[in-house]
Amino acid sequence: MKRRIGSWLFMATSCCMLATLSGYTAADEGKNELPDTLKGMFKNPIAAGADPWVIKSGKYYYTCLSNGNVDSKGISVCRSLKLTEPGSKITVWTAPDTGWNSTQIWAPELHHMNNRWYIYYAAGRKKGAPYIHQRSGVLESVSDDPQGQYIDRGLLQTGVDKNDPSGTIWAIDVNVASIKGKLYAVWSGWEKNMDTDKTSQQLYIAEMSNPWTISSKRVKLSGPEQPWEQGGPLNLNEGPEFLLHKGQVFIIYSTRESWTPEYRLGQLRLKDPARSLLDAANWLKSGPVFQGTHTVHGTGHASFTTSPDGKEWWMIYHTKRSTKPGWERDIMMQKFKWNKDGNPDFGKPEPAGKLLKKPSGEEGG
């Protein structure tokens, strides 16, 4: 999170204040154009922005992003046949003028369930700092068109606080997944509401009765208690994403501070898939599973998908443009593999400008 006063940046809390900096703009298009002799290649970054969310449906990739910076008031969806090119964006929802979700639309995610599309997002009721009003909500598409109209399904119950106007507890970065016939939500939140945004963030999980209703009490899965999650001005766990593969369940999340080069990814693995996901003891933490190098800084907030032909796994994430504190970030992508022990192997981040093979099955690849 950040506050801007004059020309100085002051750190406050989460990475997800800037859902996408200024989003994907027309100026970003064409950055990856290469000579005909290199049409099977691409180079990072694929766009400017942060907190990328990409989902594959049929032959298309859909990228979901907020319109603007910390005080964003809208959400857009891009559609593309290519994973390496987000495509043009269409605004699908604009925040109301008043209410809990009237501003600060951060890190939206797009999911498809029961022939409808759902967008999970964080928002606030006041512009500017302190960022203590963040809550999470969900939108539902009117049709099966992800770039069509959406209705507001309201606030998610991410913890009970009867003394708060919303009745809930601070929460951002909601991610959902259907696992063995049950729907689960995982998110980053506070233990309790505070009057300062310099508050550490934890990861929570709960069961859902439908895409817009959390139906169980939240369970804390992780906090920044490991040495590789600590050491900065404000230790965080945020940006959790379910990753499912051959019956195994993972949560890949971001830790450390997003405005620093030390931002990185950690992993939770469900020890016994036959046991409850709501049992905190049934999760094994490891990390860092992906972190920067001397040329790549602040790797975090990843999402995962497959190549157009389904033969490869790809990770889309953001990096910092420099080692200086701040939120000038770019969207990167690279292929990853699976180890024999079932864990994902993300390797090391490739530097910007390096030629990489396009995803298998992509046009020109």
XYZ file of C-alpha atoms in Angstrom:
365
model
C 0.000 0.000 0.000
C 1.205 3.533 -0.435
C 0.565 7.138 0.322
C 1.797 9.894 -1.964
C 2.608 13.264 -0.368
C 4.310 15.736 -2.701
C 7.082 13.854 -4.458
C 7.686 11.327 -1.684
C 6.297 7.820 -1.279
C 5.405 6.657 2.202
C 4.878 2.954 2.923
C 1.714 1.863 4.650
C 0.688 -1.735 4.035
C -0.354 -4.134 1.241
C 0.932 -4.609 -2.294
C -2.525 -4.548 -3.701
C -3.181 -0.855 -3.444
C -2.287 -0.564 -7.101
C -4.289 -3.206 -8.855
C -2.611 -2.395 -12.154
C -0.917 1.007 -11.965
C -2.670 2.449 -15.023
C -3.803 -0.876 -16.463
C -3.003 -2.054 -19.963
C -2.995 0.953 -22.270
C -2.800 1.464 -25.990
C 0.790 2.586 -25.502
C 1.641 -0.900 -24.243
C 0.325 -2.641 -27.358
C 2.918 -3.629 -29.906
C 5.791 -3.689 -27.426
C 6.431 -7.333 -28.249
C 6.476 -6.918 -32.021
C 9.510 -8.729 -33.422
C 10.938 -9.312 -36.919
C 9.356 -12.105 -38.972
C 12.410 -14.280 -38.320
C 11.585 -14.187 -34.597
C 7.796 -14.652 -34.751
C 8.064 -17.776 -32.611
C 9.527 -15.734 -29.771
C 8.411 -13.050 -27.322
C 10.066 -10.910 -24.707
C 9.048 -9.645 -21.298
C 7.458 -7.491 -20.102
C 4.189 -8.129 -21.932
C 2.538 -5.007 -20.424
C 2.836 -2.360 -17.751
C 0.936 -2.988 -14.524
C 0.669 -5.159 -11.444
C -1.348 -7.928 -9.757
C -2.112 -9.737 -13.038
C -5.058 -12.097 -13.329
C -5.418 -14.240 -16.463
C -7.930 -17.035 -17.042
C -8.275 -19.325 -20.066
C -11.726 -20.226 -21.372
C -12.048 -22.113 -24.632
C -9.655 -20.569 -27.142
C -9.495 -17.185 -25.403
C -7.488 -15.700 -22.547
C -9.227 -13.117 -20.382
C -7.274 -10.586 -18.350
C -9.088 -8.798 -15.518
C -7.788 -5.463 -14.230
C -8.833 -2.295 -12.469
C -9.057 1.014 -14.308
C -6.415 3.230 -12.800
C -4.343 3.532 -9.677
C -5.028 3.411 -5.957
C -8.341 5.305 -6.231
C -9.616 3.319 -9.218
C -13.381 3.247 -9.744
C -13.781 0.614 -12.457
C -12.963 -2.885 -13.699
C -12.106 -3.984 -17.237
C -11.758 -7.332 -18.982
C -9.429 -7.966 -21.946
C -9.808 -10.835 -24.435
C -7.062 -12.326 -26.587
C -6.189 -15.470 -28.501
C -2.614 -14.992 -27.331
C -1.243 -15.355 -23.834
C 1.612 -12.993 -24.755
C -0.774 -10.153 -25.703
C -3.531 -9.109 -23.243
C -5.626 -7.469 -25.978
C -7.927 -4.453 -25.847
C -9.893 -3.832 -22.674
C -13.613 -3.249 -22.139
C -14.927 -1.659 -18.944
C -17.516 -4.031 -17.471
C -18.309 -2.321 -14.159
C -18.024 1.123 -12.596
C -18.112 1.655 -8.839
C -21.071 3.527 -7.291
C -20.705 7.116 -6.126
C -21.138 6.160 -2.463
C -20.907 3.092 -0.256
C -18.309 0.587 0.931
C -17.079 -0.029 -2.656
C -17.139 3.492 -4.095
C -13.368 3.755 -4.705
C -9.969 1.989 -4.459
C -10.910 -0.982 -6.659
C -7.926 -3.324 -6.363
C -6.705 -6.629 -7.820
C -9.917 -7.981 -9.441
C -10.087 -11.654 -10.418
C -12.380 -13.271 -12.990
C -13.828 -16.779 -12.446
C -16.333 -18.912 -14.380
C -18.956 -20.955 -12.510
C -22.392 -22.294 -13.430
C -22.499 -20.526 -16.807
C -21.806 -17.169 -15.207
C -18.692 -15.079 -14.659
C -17.774 -13.711 -11.242
C -15.342 -10.918 -10.424
C -13.854 -10.803 -6.923
C -12.331 -7.483 -5.952
C -11.300 -5.290 -3.025
C -12.608 -1.758 -2.494
C -12.828 1.087 -0.013
C -15.338 3.760 0.926
C -12.939 6.712 1.107
C -10.211 8.029 -1.161
C -6.657 8.279 0.057
C -4.951 7.159 3.233
C -5.241 5.646 5.743
C -6.196 2.461 3.905
C -8.254 0.963 6.716
C -11.598 0.526 4.926
C -10.686 -2.253 2.480
C -13.300 -4.982 2.095
C -13.989 -7.587 -0.592
C -17.011 -8.091 -2.814
C -18.206 -9.987 -5.869
C -19.874 -9.149 -9.180
C -21.949 -11.593 -11.266
C -22.280 -11.446 -15.042
C -25.755 -11.057 -16.510
C -24.914 -13.525 -19.307
C -22.142 -15.986 -20.153
C -20.138 -13.155 -21.732
C -17.169 -12.167 -19.523
C -17.031 -8.782 -21.250
C -20.732 -8.111 -20.792
C -22.775 -6.488 -18.042
C -22.326 -7.323 -14.340
C -24.488 -6.909 -11.260
C -23.188 -6.270 -7.752
C -23.666 -9.306 -5.493
C -22.430 -7.383 -2.476
C -19.988 -7.678 0.361
C -18.285 -10.949 1.313
C -18.286 -12.029 4.966
C -14.524 -12.070 5.568
C -14.755 -11.912 9.369
C -17.287 -10.515 11.838
C -16.928 -7.097 13.467
C -20.225 -5.853 14.865
C -18.658 -2.487 15.703
C -17.679 -1.772 12.094
C -20.148 -0.067 9.696
C -19.757 -2.968 7.272
C -19.934 -5.636 9.994
C -16.829 -7.250 8.510
C -13.026 -7.307 8.884
C -10.455 -5.780 6.509
C -9.806 -8.088 3.531
C -8.303 -8.014 0.026
C -7.138 -10.426 -2.705
C -9.992 -12.956 -2.647
C -9.357 -16.068 -4.758
C -11.792 -18.978 -5.142
C -11.664 -22.598 -6.309
C -13.974 -25.594 -6.467
C -12.248 -28.587 -4.863
C -13.905 -31.997 -4.534
C -17.371 -30.542 -4.990
C -16.945 -27.710 -2.483
C -16.266 -24.043 -3.164
C -13.573 -22.287 -1.115
C -12.358 -18.714 -0.771
C -8.884 -17.686 0.345
C -7.810 -14.094 1.000
C -5.459 -11.716 2.782
C -6.811 -9.967 5.853
C -6.259 -8.544 9.308
C -6.753 -10.343 12.594
C -9.036 -7.463 13.601
C -9.907 -4.018 12.316
C -7.384 -1.322 13.190
C -7.199 2.459 12.909
C -3.788 2.265 11.199
C -2.885 0.748 7.846
C 0.531 -0.249 9.198
C -0.982 -3.607 10.104
C 0.362 -7.049 9.221
C -1.677 -9.270 6.900
C -2.494 -12.976 7.224
C -4.025 -15.585 4.917
C -7.519 -16.929 5.663
C -9.709 -19.629 4.134
C -13.444 -20.368 4.359
C -16.079 -22.465 2.630
C -18.709 -20.909 0.343
C -22.308 -21.999 -0.211
C -22.425 -20.212 -3.574
C -20.123 -17.836 -5.502
C -21.267 -14.782 -3.503
C -21.694 -16.243 0.005
C -18.996 -17.264 2.495
C -20.781 -19.790 4.695
C -18.215 -20.874 7.301
C -16.035 -19.149 9.842
C -12.683 -18.058 8.522
C -9.591 -20.110 9.407
C -6.135 -18.583 9.554
C -3.720 -20.571 7.382
C -0.580 -18.450 7.359
C 1.133 -15.415 8.783
C 4.602 -13.995 8.081
C 6.343 -16.058 10.755
C 9.190 -17.607 8.716
C 12.582 -15.811 8.407
C 12.191 -15.498 4.618
C 8.851 -13.710 5.188
C 10.348 -11.177 7.573
C 12.931 -8.425 7.663
C 11.192 -5.429 6.149
C 9.213 -2.469 7.472
C 5.920 -4.387 7.349
C 5.774 -8.161 6.951
C 2.872 -9.366 4.801
C 1.114 -12.450 3.437
C -1.143 -11.540 0.509
C -2.174 -12.334 -3.078
C -3.066 -16.026 -2.397
C -3.908 -18.128 -5.465
C -5.126 -21.717 -5.561
C -3.082 -23.928 -7.880
C -4.489 -27.410 -8.578
C -2.598 -30.240 -10.278
C -3.244 -33.988 -10.394
C -5.220 -34.069 -7.163
C -2.774 -31.862 -5.267
C -3.846 -28.501 -3.834
C -1.472 -25.558 -3.459
C -1.844 -21.929 -2.422
C 0.856 -19.730 -3.929
C 1.042 -16.372 -2.192
C 3.132 -13.186 -2.013
C 5.176 -12.171 0.991
C 7.471 -9.364 2.167
C 6.731 -5.806 0.947
C 5.595 -5.133 -2.612
C 7.404 -1.797 -2.779
C 10.776 -3.463 -2.129
C 12.999 -5.752 -4.254
C 12.489 -8.492 -1.643
C 8.868 -9.209 -2.641
C 8.606 -12.931 -3.381
C 6.362 -16.006 -3.529
C 5.705 -18.598 -0.831
C 3.764 -21.851 -1.000
C 1.228 -23.766 1.059
C 0.622 -27.394 0.095
C -2.322 -29.437 1.352
C -0.695 -32.377 3.130
C -3.596 -34.812 2.802
C -6.169 -33.975 0.087
C -8.593 -36.375 1.780
C -8.665 -34.196 4.901
C -10.324 -30.816 5.320
C -8.922 -27.687 3.712
C -10.168 -25.817 6.788
C -7.681 -27.636 9.022
C -4.710 -25.284 9.315
C -2.497 -28.169 10.439
C -3.155 -29.874 7.089
C -1.086 -27.279 5.211
C 2.695 -27.321 4.770
C 4.510 -24.023 4.175
C 7.676 -23.724 2.083
C 9.566 -20.944 0.428
C 10.575 -18.794 -1.054
C 9.516 -20.700 -4.172
C 10.135 -17.766 -6.532
C 12.173 -14.647 -5.876
C 14.160 -11.951 -7.615
C 17.748 -11.918 -8.803
C 20.337 -9.161 -9.245
C 18.539 -8.200 -12.488
C 14.892 -8.968 -11.638
C 13.293 -7.306 -8.620
C 10.143 -7.669 -6.557
C 8.573 -10.769 -8.133
C 5.041 -11.367 -6.861
C 1.256 -11.692 -7.156
C 1.212 -14.508 -9.705
C -1.630 -16.196 -11.549
C -1.422 -19.471 -13.472
C -2.759 -20.910 -16.699
C -1.855 -23.268 -19.532
C -0.687 -22.757 -23.114
C -3.258 -22.617 -25.944
C -2.806 -26.342 -26.634
C -2.853 -27.224 -22.923
C 0.593 -28.815 -23.004
C 2.473 -26.235 -20.928
C 1.977 -24.422 -17.626
C 2.629 -20.696 -17.459
C 2.923 -18.173 -14.640
C 2.000 -14.502 -15.057
C 3.400 -12.177 -12.380
C 4.703 -8.671 -11.820
C 8.153 -7.239 -11.126
C 9.549 -3.868 -10.043
C 11.320 -1.700 -12.582
C 14.046 -0.699 -10.129
C 15.364 -1.400 -6.647
C 14.055 1.933 -5.350
C 10.964 1.790 -3.108
C 7.797 2.279 -5.139
C 5.201 0.713 -7.408
C 6.442 1.150 -10.976
C 5.848 -2.405 -12.134
C 5.556 -4.582 -15.238
C 3.719 -7.784 -16.144
C 5.956 -10.756 -16.915
C 5.283 -14.379 -17.859
C 7.273 -17.573 -18.096
C 6.795 -21.311 -18.358
C 7.148 -23.560 -15.309
C 7.231 -27.298 -14.717
C 6.193 -29.876 -12.123
C 8.664 -31.892 -10.066
C 8.401 -35.620 -9.457
C 7.370 -34.946 -5.854
C 4.315 -33.076 -7.150
C 5.498 -29.564 -6.317
C 5.607 -26.791 -8.933
C 9.075 -25.680 -10.005
C 8.951 -22.005 -10.986
C 12.686 -21.721 -11.615
C 14.300 -18.290 -11.655
C 12.719 -15.175 -13.173
C 13.928 -14.395 -16.679
C 15.207 -10.825 -17.177
C 13.261 -8.290 -19.215
C 14.207 -8.178 -22.886
C 15.354 -11.799 -23.136
C 13.883 -13.711 -26.088
C 11.667 -16.595 -24.922
C 9.705 -19.197 -26.861
C 6.025 -18.406 -27.207
C 3.555 -20.715 -25.452
C 2.914 -23.990 -27.260
C 0.036 -23.668 -29.697
C 0.060 -19.858 -29.802
C -0.112 -18.316 -33.270
C 3.396 -17.742 -34.534
C 4.842 -20.094 -31.949
